[in-house]
Amino acid sequence: MALVRAARSSLRRSGGAIGNCASERNIFSEGISPLRHPAPVIENAVAGFNSSYIPSMRMINQLSLGNRGMKFTPQYHAQTQMVEGSDSGHESSKYPALEATKPGEKPRVVVLGSGWAACRFLKGLDTKIYDVVCIAPRNHMVFTPLLASTCVGTLEFRSVAEPVSQIQKALAKDPNSYFFLASCTGVDSDKHEVYCETVGDRGVSREPYRFKVAYDKLVIASGAEPLTFGIKGVQEHAFFLREVQHAQEIRKRLLMNLMLSETPGISEEEKERLLHCVVIGGGPTGVEFSGELSDFIMRDVRQRYAHVKNYIHVTLIEANEILSSFDVGLREYATKHMTKVGVRLVRGVVKEVHADKIVLSDGSDVPYGLLVWSTGVGPSEFVKSLNLPKSPGGRVGIDEWLRVPSVEDVFALGDCAGFLEQTGKPVLPALAQVAERQGKYLVKVFNNIGKQNGGKALSAKDNSLGDPFVYKHLGSMATVGRYKALVDLRQSKSEKGVSLAGFVSWFIWRSAYLTRVISWRNRFYVAMNWGTTLIFGRDNTKIG
């Protein structure tokens, strides 16, 4: 016991060095409702703590966080025994924390996510009024409309990614604003706290660090996850296309299969399988990737891989019609053009996925070497775990001002949010322009609240939020390869509007996205990449 007292005294004198604790189940803090923080997350948190991380946690506090005003409650290692002298049974299980703001300090806005909605909100938030904390498992925003181009070397990966700290510079410069590379595991809306664990490289055996952050206002913009419909084998064998990491993995597999197929001794059947690229889903992402891939094959593969140029081909599998949200004439154009450039269109439903083949519902097998899954998105496990109202489809339910109406000071936007049924508004599609528009709208709401001194927790009940959010669709665009694209400027499927296809549409597509790219830095990269690709062809170097 004397050693315990000495250790605790030393920790307190060190100014908040962080230890670890694995005591009972309520690892975060006392009194958290199991409904607001589900038991599986708490059990995982307990399993993740052990005393071997005390030195490394202390080092993080001293080297980085201590200099920016972070305040932590010391933790102590205790499994079955209480620490002698504790005032309560939970003192030894408190989380290291970014404490609640004090009177006289700026209110703190915590943003979960770094996607379109989160970054558009971060970019416009007035940091003279608010301190801001961004918590996300990646430190950059991805310009998703151009992500398919990086898979085949049309663009470099850095061209479609912008660091969050460049979008909102306060995250790098202001003493009380932070970016944390972590995932949120739970929200306690009564205590105005979020619970997080750090993320790292896959394959690293180190346990994640866990902490909590108090907020005055919370913005949930954590995005969505690819829909697999529970089909066996999709998670294990298919590639998705939503992150830069996904594009890197697709590129590695594609180039690896091209090189393996030239190896002496490989049978004709195996060569055809390796070079068969299958795309599941005929939405804009699936069609654009298929178009980029066919263009890569026609312009680059047939010149640089002469021994296997006649074996590589692309198959796009869709249960219904491709590009179902586009005008009928544009769908027909896309079908004819993609067939012309060598993309095989198959109407079917995937029943099961194996390591080297797909089984369709009609019983037929489709061998493949590369499988890209693009069938839409749905709520993430984090969103499903939240004890908040849900909209149709399982997203976080919001009202016309993007508030979560059942709790104070919580807002949601982007792919993770949808209007509640009682609002009378339909759930908006998971599109970048929806998320961006919601982020831009919520900035105005927050800046207006802040100017009315309503930024602190529980202080905005009587503040005017202004006009409700109204979304107007600006149209859709998609490239289909070989300098051809589709532009559909109708506001909805039932309305009439301008529809274009061909080279002019491709020029509009590129011009529009070049102006919408996140920063001038990225615009320069994209323009340079397009120019060098036009002159020298795509880069086919396999690195990693």
Coordinates of C-alpha atoms in Angstrom, one line a residue:
M1 CA 0.0 0.0 0.0
A2 CA 2.9 2.3 0.7
L3 CA 4.1 1.8 -2.8
V4 CA 0.7 2.6 -4.2
R5 CA 0.5 5.9 -2.1
A6 CA 4.0 6.9 -3.3
A7 CA 3.1 6.2 -7.0
R8 CA -0.1 8.2 -6.8
S9 CA 1.7 11.1 -5.1
S10 CA 4.4 11.0 -7.7
L11 CA 1.8 11.0 -10.5
R12 CA -0.1 14.0 -9.1
R13 CA 3.1 16.0 -8.7
S14 CA 4.1 15.3 -12.4
G15 CA 1.3 17.5 -13.6
G16 CA -1.0 15.0 -15.1
A17 CA 1.1 12.1 -16.4
I18 CA -1.2 9.4 -17.8
G19 CA -1.4 5.9 -16.5
N20 CA -3.7 3.1 -17.3
C21 CA -6.5 1.4 -15.5
A22 CA -8.4 -1.9 -15.9
S23 CA -10.9 -1.8 -13.1
E24 CA -14.4 -3.3 -13.5
R25 CA -16.6 -2.4 -16.4
N26 CA -17.3 1.4 -16.0
I27 CA -13.9 2.3 -17.3
F28 CA -14.8 5.8 -18.6
S29 CA -16.3 7.4 -15.5
E30 CA -18.9 6.7 -12.9
G31 CA -22.6 6.8 -13.7
I32 CA -22.6 6.5 -17.5
S33 CA -25.8 4.9 -18.8
P34 CA -25.2 1.6 -20.5
L35 CA -27.8 2.7 -23.1
R36 CA -25.7 5.7 -24.1
H37 CA -22.5 3.8 -24.1
P38 CA -23.1 0.1 -25.0
A39 CA -21.5 -2.6 -23.0
P40 CA -19.4 -4.2 -25.8
V41 CA -17.5 -0.9 -26.2
I42 CA -16.8 -0.7 -22.5
E43 CA -15.7 -4.3 -22.4
N44 CA -13.3 -3.6 -25.2
A45 CA -12.0 -0.6 -23.4
V46 CA -11.3 -2.7 -20.3
A47 CA -9.5 -5.3 -22.4
G48 CA -7.3 -2.6 -24.0
F49 CA -5.8 -1.3 -20.8
N50 CA -2.7 -2.6 -19.1
S51 CA 0.0 -1.1 -17.0
S52 CA 2.8 -1.5 -19.6
Y53 CA 1.7 1.7 -21.4
I54 CA 2.3 4.1 -18.4
P55 CA 5.7 5.2 -19.7
S56 CA 4.6 5.8 -23.3
M57 CA 1.4 7.6 -22.2
R58 CA 3.5 9.9 -20.0
M59 CA 5.8 10.6 -22.9
I60 CA 2.9 11.7 -25.1
N61 CA 1.6 14.0 -22.4
Q62 CA 4.9 15.6 -21.8
L63 CA 6.1 16.0 -25.4
S64 CA 2.9 17.0 -27.3
L65 CA -0.3 17.5 -25.3
G66 CA 1.1 19.2 -22.2
N67 CA 2.3 22.2 -24.1
R68 CA -1.2 23.0 -25.4
G69 CA -3.2 23.0 -22.2
M70 CA -4.5 19.5 -22.1
K71 CA -5.7 18.5 -18.7
F72 CA -5.7 14.9 -17.6
T73 CA -7.0 13.0 -14.6
P74 CA -4.3 10.5 -13.5
Q75 CA -5.1 6.8 -13.8
Y76 CA -3.9 4.0 -11.7
H77 CA -3.6 0.3 -12.4
A78 CA -6.0 -1.7 -10.2
Q79 CA -7.8 -4.9 -11.0
T80 CA -9.4 -6.3 -7.9
Q81 CA -8.2 -4.0 -5.1
M82 CA -9.3 -0.5 -4.4
V83 CA -6.5 2.1 -4.1
E84 CA -6.2 3.0 -0.5
G85 CA -7.3 6.5 0.4
S86 CA -9.7 6.8 -2.6
D87 CA -12.8 8.9 -1.8
S88 CA -15.0 6.8 -4.1
G89 CA -14.9 3.5 -5.8
H90 CA -14.5 5.1 -9.3
E91 CA -11.7 7.5 -8.7
S92 CA -9.1 5.0 -10.0
S93 CA -11.0 4.4 -13.2
K94 CA -11.3 7.9 -14.6
Y95 CA -10.2 8.4 -18.2
P96 CA -7.5 10.9 -19.3
A97 CA -9.6 13.8 -20.5
L98 CA -9.8 17.1 -22.3
E99 CA -11.9 18.7 -19.5
A100 CA -15.0 20.9 -20.0
T101 CA -14.5 24.5 -20.8
K102 CA -14.5 27.0 -17.9
P103 CA -16.4 30.4 -17.7
G104 CA -14.5 33.0 -19.7
E105 CA -13.1 30.4 -22.1
K106 CA -14.4 30.0 -25.7
P107 CA -17.0 27.3 -26.2
R108 CA -15.6 24.0 -27.6
V109 CA -17.1 22.4 -30.7
V110 CA -16.2 18.8 -31.2
V111 CA -16.5 17.4 -34.8
L112 CA -16.5 13.7 -35.4
G113 CA -15.2 13.0 -38.9
S114 CA -13.1 14.4 -41.7
G115 CA -15.3 13.9 -44.8
W116 CA -17.1 16.4 -47.0
A117 CA -19.6 17.5 -44.4
A118 CA -17.1 17.8 -41.5
C119 CA -14.4 19.6 -43.5
R120 CA -16.8 22.1 -45.1
F121 CA -18.1 22.9 -41.6
L122 CA -14.6 23.1 -40.1
K123 CA -13.5 25.4 -43.0
G124 CA -16.1 28.0 -42.3
L125 CA -16.4 27.9 -38.5
D126 CA -15.4 31.2 -36.8
T127 CA -12.5 30.2 -34.5
K128 CA -12.6 33.7 -32.9
I129 CA -15.9 32.5 -31.3
Y130 CA -15.1 28.8 -30.8
D131 CA -12.3 26.4 -30.0
V132 CA -12.6 23.4 -32.2
V133 CA -11.6 19.7 -31.8
C134 CA -11.7 17.3 -34.7
I135 CA -11.7 13.6 -34.0
A136 CA -11.3 11.3 -37.0
P137 CA -9.6 8.0 -38.0
R138 CA -7.8 9.9 -40.9
N139 CA -6.1 13.3 -40.9
H140 CA -7.2 14.3 -44.3
M141 CA -10.2 14.9 -46.5
V142 CA -10.6 12.8 -49.7
F143 CA -11.9 14.4 -52.9
T144 CA -13.9 11.3 -53.7
P145 CA -15.1 12.2 -57.3
L146 CA -11.5 11.8 -58.5
L147 CA -10.5 8.8 -56.4
A148 CA -11.1 6.3 -59.2
S149 CA -8.5 8.1 -61.3
T150 CA -5.8 7.3 -58.8
C151 CA -6.3 3.6 -59.0
V152 CA -4.9 3.5 -62.6
G153 CA -2.3 6.2 -62.3
T154 CA -4.2 9.1 -64.0
L155 CA -3.7 11.1 -60.8
E156 CA -1.3 10.7 -57.8
F157 CA -2.8 9.9 -54.5
R158 CA -1.8 13.2 -52.9
S159 CA -3.8 15.1 -55.6
V160 CA -7.1 14.0 -54.0
A161 CA -6.2 14.4 -50.3
E162 CA -6.0 17.6 -48.2
P163 CA -4.8 17.6 -44.6
V164 CA -7.5 18.7 -42.1
S165 CA -5.1 21.1 -40.5
Q166 CA -4.8 23.0 -43.8
I167 CA -8.6 23.2 -44.2
Q168 CA -8.9 24.6 -40.6
K169 CA -5.6 26.1 -39.6
A170 CA -6.7 26.6 -36.0
L171 CA -6.3 22.9 -35.5
A172 CA -2.5 23.3 -36.0
K173 CA -2.0 26.8 -34.5
D174 CA -4.6 27.7 -31.8
P175 CA -3.5 26.5 -28.3
N176 CA -7.0 25.1 -27.4
S177 CA -7.9 23.5 -30.7
Y178 CA -6.8 20.0 -31.6
F179 CA -7.0 17.2 -34.2
F180 CA -7.0 13.7 -32.7
L181 CA -6.3 10.7 -34.9
A182 CA -8.9 8.5 -33.2
S183 CA -12.3 6.9 -33.5
C184 CA -15.2 7.8 -31.3
T185 CA -16.5 4.7 -29.4
G186 CA -19.3 6.3 -27.4
V187 CA -21.3 9.5 -26.6
D188 CA -22.7 10.6 -23.3
S189 CA -25.1 13.4 -24.2
D190 CA -26.0 14.0 -20.5
K191 CA -22.4 14.7 -19.5
H192 CA -21.5 16.3 -22.8
E193 CA -18.6 13.9 -23.4
V194 CA -17.4 11.7 -26.2
Y195 CA -15.2 8.6 -25.7
C196 CA -12.4 7.8 -28.1
E197 CA -9.6 5.4 -28.9
T198 CA -6.6 6.1 -31.1
V199 CA -6.1 4.4 -34.4
G200 CA -2.8 3.2 -35.9
D201 CA -1.3 1.1 -38.7
R202 CA -2.8 -2.3 -39.2
G203 CA -0.7 -5.1 -37.9
V204 CA 0.7 -3.1 -35.0
S205 CA 0.2 -5.0 -31.8
R206 CA 0.1 -1.9 -29.5
E207 CA -3.1 -1.4 -27.7
P208 CA -4.9 1.8 -28.5
Y209 CA -4.9 4.7 -26.1
R210 CA -8.3 5.8 -24.8
F211 CA -9.5 9.2 -23.7
K212 CA -12.6 11.4 -23.4
V213 CA -13.3 14.9 -24.6
A214 CA -15.9 17.3 -23.2
Y215 CA -17.9 19.4 -25.6
D216 CA -20.2 22.4 -25.6
K217 CA -21.5 21.5 -29.1
L218 CA -21.1 18.2 -30.9
V219 CA -21.2 17.7 -34.6
I220 CA -21.5 14.1 -35.7
A221 CA -20.2 13.8 -39.3
S222 CA -18.7 10.3 -39.2
G223 CA -19.8 9.2 -42.6
A224 CA -21.1 5.8 -43.7
E225 CA -19.8 2.4 -44.5
P226 CA -20.0 0.3 -47.8
L227 CA -23.1 -1.8 -48.0
T228 CA -22.4 -5.5 -48.4
F229 CA -26.0 -6.8 -47.7
G230 CA -24.5 -9.5 -45.5
I231 CA -23.2 -11.4 -48.6
K232 CA -20.6 -14.0 -47.5
G233 CA -17.0 -13.2 -48.5
V234 CA -17.4 -9.6 -49.5
Q235 CA -15.5 -8.1 -46.5
E236 CA -12.7 -10.7 -46.9
H237 CA -12.1 -10.7 -50.6
A238 CA -13.5 -7.5 -52.2
F239 CA -11.9 -4.0 -52.4
F240 CA -14.0 -0.9 -51.7
L241 CA -13.4 2.5 -53.1
R242 CA -14.0 5.2 -50.5
E243 CA -10.5 6.0 -49.1
V244 CA -7.1 6.7 -50.5
Q245 CA -5.9 3.5 -48.9
H246 CA -8.5 1.5 -50.9
A247 CA -7.3 3.1 -54.1
Q248 CA -3.7 2.2 -53.2
E249 CA -4.7 -1.4 -52.5
I250 CA -6.6 -1.7 -55.8
R251 CA -3.6 -0.3 -57.7
K252 CA -1.2 -2.7 -56.1
R253 CA -3.4 -5.7 -56.9
L254 CA -4.0 -4.6 -60.5
L255 CA -0.3 -4.1 -61.3
M256 CA 0.7 -7.3 -59.4
N257 CA -1.7 -9.4 -61.4
L258 CA -0.4 -7.8 -64.7
M259 CA 3.1 -8.8 -63.8
L260 CA 2.3 -12.2 -62.4
S261 CA 0.4 -13.1 -65.6
E262 CA 3.6 -12.8 -67.6
T263 CA 5.3 -15.4 -65.5
P264 CA 6.3 -18.6 -67.5
G265 CA 4.3 -21.7 -66.7
I266 CA 1.0 -20.0 -65.8
S267 CA -1.9 -21.7 -67.6
E268 CA -4.2 -19.9 -70.0
E269 CA -7.1 -20.3 -67.6
E270 CA -5.2 -18.8 -64.6
K271 CA -3.9 -15.9 -66.8
E272 CA -7.5 -15.1 -67.8
R273 CA -8.6 -15.2 -64.1
L274 CA -5.8 -13.0 -62.9
L275 CA -6.5 -10.3 -65.6
H276 CA -10.3 -10.4 -65.1
C277 CA -11.4 -7.2 -63.3
V278 CA -14.9 -7.3 -61.9
V279 CA -16.8 -4.3 -60.6
I280 CA -20.0 -4.8 -58.6
G281 CA -22.5 -1.9 -58.7
G282 CA -23.5 0.3 -61.5
G283 CA -23.7 3.6 -59.7
P284 CA -21.5 6.6 -60.5
T285 CA -18.5 5.2 -58.6
G286 CA -18.7 1.7 -60.3
V287 CA -19.2 3.2 -63.8
E288 CA -16.4 5.8 -63.4
F289 CA -13.9 3.2 -62.1
S290 CA -14.9 0.8 -65.0
G291 CA -14.4 3.6 -67.5
E292 CA -11.0 4.6 -66.0
L293 CA -9.9 1.0 -66.1
S294 CA -11.0 0.4 -69.7
D295 CA -9.2 3.6 -70.7
F296 CA -6.0 2.3 -68.9
I297 CA -6.2 -1.0 -70.7
M298 CA -6.8 0.6 -74.1
R299 CA -4.1 3.3 -73.9
D300 CA -1.4 1.8 -71.6
V301 CA -1.7 -1.9 -70.9
R302 CA -1.8 -2.9 -74.5
Q303 CA 1.5 -1.0 -75.1
R304 CA 3.4 -2.0 -72.0
Y305 CA 2.2 -5.5 -71.4
A306 CA 2.2 -6.9 -75.0
H307 CA 2.3 -10.5 -73.8
V308 CA -1.0 -10.4 -72.0
K309 CA -2.8 -7.5 -73.6
N310 CA -5.5 -9.7 -75.1
Y311 CA -6.3 -11.4 -71.8
I312 CA -7.3 -8.4 -69.6
H313 CA -10.9 -7.3 -69.5
V314 CA -13.5 -5.6 -67.3
T315 CA -16.9 -6.9 -66.2
L316 CA -19.5 -4.6 -64.5
I317 CA -22.2 -6.5 -62.7
E318 CA -25.4 -4.6 -61.7
A319 CA -28.7 -6.0 -60.4
N320 CA -30.8 -3.4 -62.3
E321 CA -29.8 -0.6 -64.7
I322 CA -26.5 1.3 -64.5
L323 CA -26.7 4.9 -63.4
S324 CA -30.3 4.6 -62.4
S325 CA -30.5 8.2 -61.2
F326 CA -29.5 9.6 -64.6
D327 CA -31.7 10.5 -67.5
V328 CA -32.8 7.5 -69.7
G329 CA -31.0 8.9 -72.8
L330 CA -27.8 9.2 -70.8
R331 CA -28.1 5.7 -69.4
E332 CA -28.4 4.3 -73.0
Y333 CA -25.4 6.3 -74.1
A334 CA -23.3 5.0 -71.2
T335 CA -24.3 1.4 -71.9
K336 CA -23.4 1.7 -75.6
H337 CA -20.1 3.5 -75.0
M338 CA -18.9 1.2 -72.2
T339 CA -19.7 -1.8 -74.3
K340 CA -17.8 -0.3 -77.2
V341 CA -14.7 0.3 -75.1
G342 CA -14.6 -3.3 -73.9
V343 CA -16.6 -3.3 -70.6
R344 CA -18.8 -6.3 -70.4
L345 CA -22.1 -5.4 -68.7
V346 CA -23.9 -8.2 -66.8
R347 CA -27.2 -8.0 -65.0
G348 CA -27.1 -10.2 -62.0
V349 CA -27.2 -10.5 -58.2
V350 CA -24.1 -11.7 -56.3
K351 CA -24.9 -14.6 -54.0
E352 CA -21.4 -15.4 -52.5
V353 CA -17.8 -14.3 -53.0
H354 CA -14.8 -16.6 -52.9
A355 CA -11.1 -15.8 -53.1
D356 CA -11.0 -16.4 -56.8
K357 CA -14.6 -16.4 -58.0
I358 CA -18.1 -14.9 -57.6
V359 CA -21.2 -17.0 -57.4
L360 CA -24.3 -15.3 -58.9
S361 CA -27.9 -16.0 -57.9
D362 CA -28.5 -18.0 -61.1
G363 CA -25.7 -20.4 -60.0
S364 CA -23.1 -19.2 -62.5
D365 CA -19.5 -18.6 -61.5
V366 CA -17.4 -15.6 -62.4
P367 CA -13.6 -16.0 -61.9
Y368 CA -11.8 -12.8 -61.1
G369 CA -8.3 -11.5 -60.2
L370 CA -9.5 -8.1 -58.9
L371 CA -12.9 -7.4 -57.4
V372 CA -14.1 -3.9 -56.6
W373 CA -17.4 -3.6 -54.6
S374 CA -19.4 -0.4 -55.1
T375 CA -23.1 -0.9 -54.1
G376 CA -23.8 2.1 -52.0
V377 CA -23.3 2.9 -48.4
G378 CA -25.2 2.5 -45.1
P379 CA -24.9 3.4 -41.4
S380 CA -21.7 2.5 -39.7
E381 CA -21.5 0.3 -36.6
F382 CA -20.8 3.5 -34.5
V383 CA -24.0 5.1 -35.7
K384 CA -25.9 2.0 -35.1
S385 CA -24.6 1.9 -31.5
L386 CA -25.7 5.4 -30.6
N387 CA -28.8 5.7 -28.4
L388 CA -30.2 8.5 -30.6
P389 CA -33.3 8.7 -32.8
K390 CA -32.9 7.1 -36.2
S391 CA -34.2 8.2 -39.6
P392 CA -35.5 5.7 -42.1
G393 CA -32.5 3.6 -43.2
G394 CA -30.8 3.7 -39.8
R395 CA -29.0 7.1 -40.0
V396 CA -29.0 9.6 -37.1
G397 CA -32.3 11.4 -37.1
I398 CA -32.3 15.1 -37.5
D399 CA -34.7 18.0 -37.8
E400 CA -34.8 20.8 -40.3
W401 CA -31.9 22.6 -38.6
L402 CA -29.7 19.5 -38.6
R403 CA -30.2 19.1 -34.8
V404 CA -30.7 15.7 -33.1
P405 CA -33.9 16.8 -31.4
S406 CA -34.0 14.4 -28.4
V407 CA -30.7 15.7 -26.9
E408 CA -29.1 19.1 -26.3
D409 CA -26.2 20.6 -28.3
V410 CA -25.9 17.6 -30.7
F411 CA -26.0 18.0 -34.5
A412 CA -25.5 15.5 -37.3
L413 CA -24.9 15.9 -41.0
G414 CA -23.5 14.1 -44.1
D415 CA -23.9 10.5 -44.9
C416 CA -24.5 9.5 -41.3
A417 CA -27.6 11.7 -40.9
G418 CA -31.1 11.7 -42.3
F419 CA -34.4 13.6 -41.7
L420 CA -36.8 12.2 -39.1
E421 CA -40.1 11.1 -40.5
Q422 CA -42.0 13.8 -38.6
T423 CA -40.2 16.5 -40.5
G424 CA -42.0 15.4 -43.7
K425 CA -38.7 15.5 -45.7
P426 CA -37.2 12.5 -47.5
V427 CA -33.8 11.2 -46.4
L428 CA -31.2 12.8 -48.8
P429 CA -28.9 10.6 -50.9
A430 CA -25.3 10.0 -49.7
L431 CA -23.7 12.5 -52.1
A432 CA -20.8 14.8 -51.7
Q433 CA -22.9 17.8 -52.7
V434 CA -25.4 17.0 -50.0
A435 CA -22.8 16.8 -47.3
E436 CA -21.0 19.9 -48.5
R437 CA -24.2 21.9 -48.5
Q438 CA -25.2 20.7 -45.0
G439 CA -21.7 21.7 -43.7
K440 CA -22.0 25.2 -45.3
Y441 CA -25.5 25.6 -43.7
L442 CA -24.4 24.5 -40.3
V443 CA -21.5 27.0 -40.2
K444 CA -24.0 29.8 -40.5
V445 CA -26.1 28.3 -37.7
F446 CA -23.1 28.0 -35.4
N447 CA -21.7 31.4 -36.1
N448 CA -25.1 32.9 -35.5
I449 CA -25.5 31.0 -32.2
G450 CA -22.0 32.1 -31.1
K451 CA -22.7 35.8 -31.8
Q452 CA -25.8 35.4 -29.6
N453 CA -23.6 34.0 -26.8
G454 CA -25.2 30.6 -27.2
G455 CA -22.1 28.6 -27.8
K456 CA -21.7 27.2 -24.3
A457 CA -23.4 23.9 -23.4
L458 CA -27.1 24.2 -22.6
S459 CA -27.2 27.9 -23.5
A460 CA -28.8 27.9 -27.0
K461 CA -32.3 27.0 -26.2
D462 CA -33.7 30.4 -26.8
N463 CA -31.4 31.3 -29.7
S464 CA -32.8 31.8 -33.2
L465 CA -31.4 29.3 -35.7
G466 CA -32.6 31.1 -38.8
D467 CA -34.2 29.4 -41.8
P468 CA -34.3 25.6 -41.9
F469 CA -32.0 23.7 -44.2
V470 CA -33.3 23.2 -47.8
Y471 CA -31.5 21.1 -50.3
K472 CA -31.6 21.8 -54.0
H473 CA -29.9 19.2 -56.3
L474 CA -27.5 20.8 -58.8
G475 CA -27.2 17.8 -61.0
S476 CA -25.0 14.8 -61.5
M477 CA -21.9 14.0 -63.6
A478 CA -20.0 10.9 -64.4
T479 CA -17.1 10.0 -66.7
V480 CA -17.3 6.8 -68.8
G481 CA -13.7 6.8 -70.1
R482 CA -12.1 7.7 -73.5
Y483 CA -12.8 11.4 -73.1
K484 CA -16.5 10.9 -72.7
A485 CA -18.8 11.8 -69.8
L486 CA -22.4 12.4 -68.8
V487 CA -23.9 15.6 -67.4
D488 CA -27.4 15.6 -66.0
L489 CA -28.6 18.9 -64.7
R490 CA -32.1 17.9 -63.7
Q491 CA -33.0 18.7 -60.1
S492 CA -34.9 15.4 -59.7
K493 CA -35.7 12.3 -61.8
S494 CA -39.2 13.5 -62.4
E495 CA -38.2 16.9 -63.7
K496 CA -36.9 18.0 -67.1
G497 CA -33.5 19.6 -67.6
V498 CA -30.3 19.8 -69.6
S499 CA -28.7 16.4 -70.3
L500 CA -25.4 16.2 -72.2
A501 CA -23.1 13.3 -73.2
G502 CA -19.8 13.1 -75.1
F503 CA -16.6 15.1 -75.3
V504 CA -18.2 18.4 -74.3
S505 CA -19.6 16.7 -71.2
W506 CA -16.2 15.3 -70.4
F507 CA -14.7 18.8 -70.7
I508 CA -17.4 20.2 -68.4
W509 CA -16.8 17.3 -65.9
R510 CA -13.1 18.0 -65.7
S511 CA -13.5 21.8 -65.5
A512 CA -16.1 21.5 -62.8
Y513 CA -14.1 19.2 -60.6
L514 CA -10.9 21.1 -61.1
T515 CA -12.7 24.2 -59.6
R516 CA -14.2 22.1 -56.8
V517 CA -10.9 20.5 -55.7
I518 CA -10.2 21.3 -52.1
S519 CA -7.3 23.8 -52.4
W520 CA -5.1 25.6 -54.9
R521 CA -2.4 23.1 -54.0
N522 CA -4.5 20.2 -55.1
R523 CA -5.7 22.0 -58.2
F524 CA -2.1 22.4 -59.2
Y525 CA -1.4 18.7 -58.6
V526 CA -4.5 17.6 -60.5
A527 CA -3.8 19.8 -63.5
M528 CA -0.2 18.7 -63.6
N529 CA -1.2 15.0 -63.4
W530 CA -3.7 15.3 -66.2
G531 CA -1.1 17.0 -68.4
T532 CA 1.7 14.5 -67.8
T533 CA -0.8 11.6 -68.3
L534 CA -1.9 13.0 -71.6
I535 CA 1.8 13.4 -72.8
F536 CA 3.5 10.4 -71.2
G537 CA 0.7 8.0 -70.3
R538 CA -0.2 6.7 -66.9
D539 CA 2.5 5.6 -64.4
N540 CA 2.5 1.8 -64.0
T541 CA 5.2 1.7 -61.3
K542 CA 4.4 -0.8 -58.5
I543 CA 5.6 0.5 -55.1
G544 CA 5.0 -1.5 -52.0

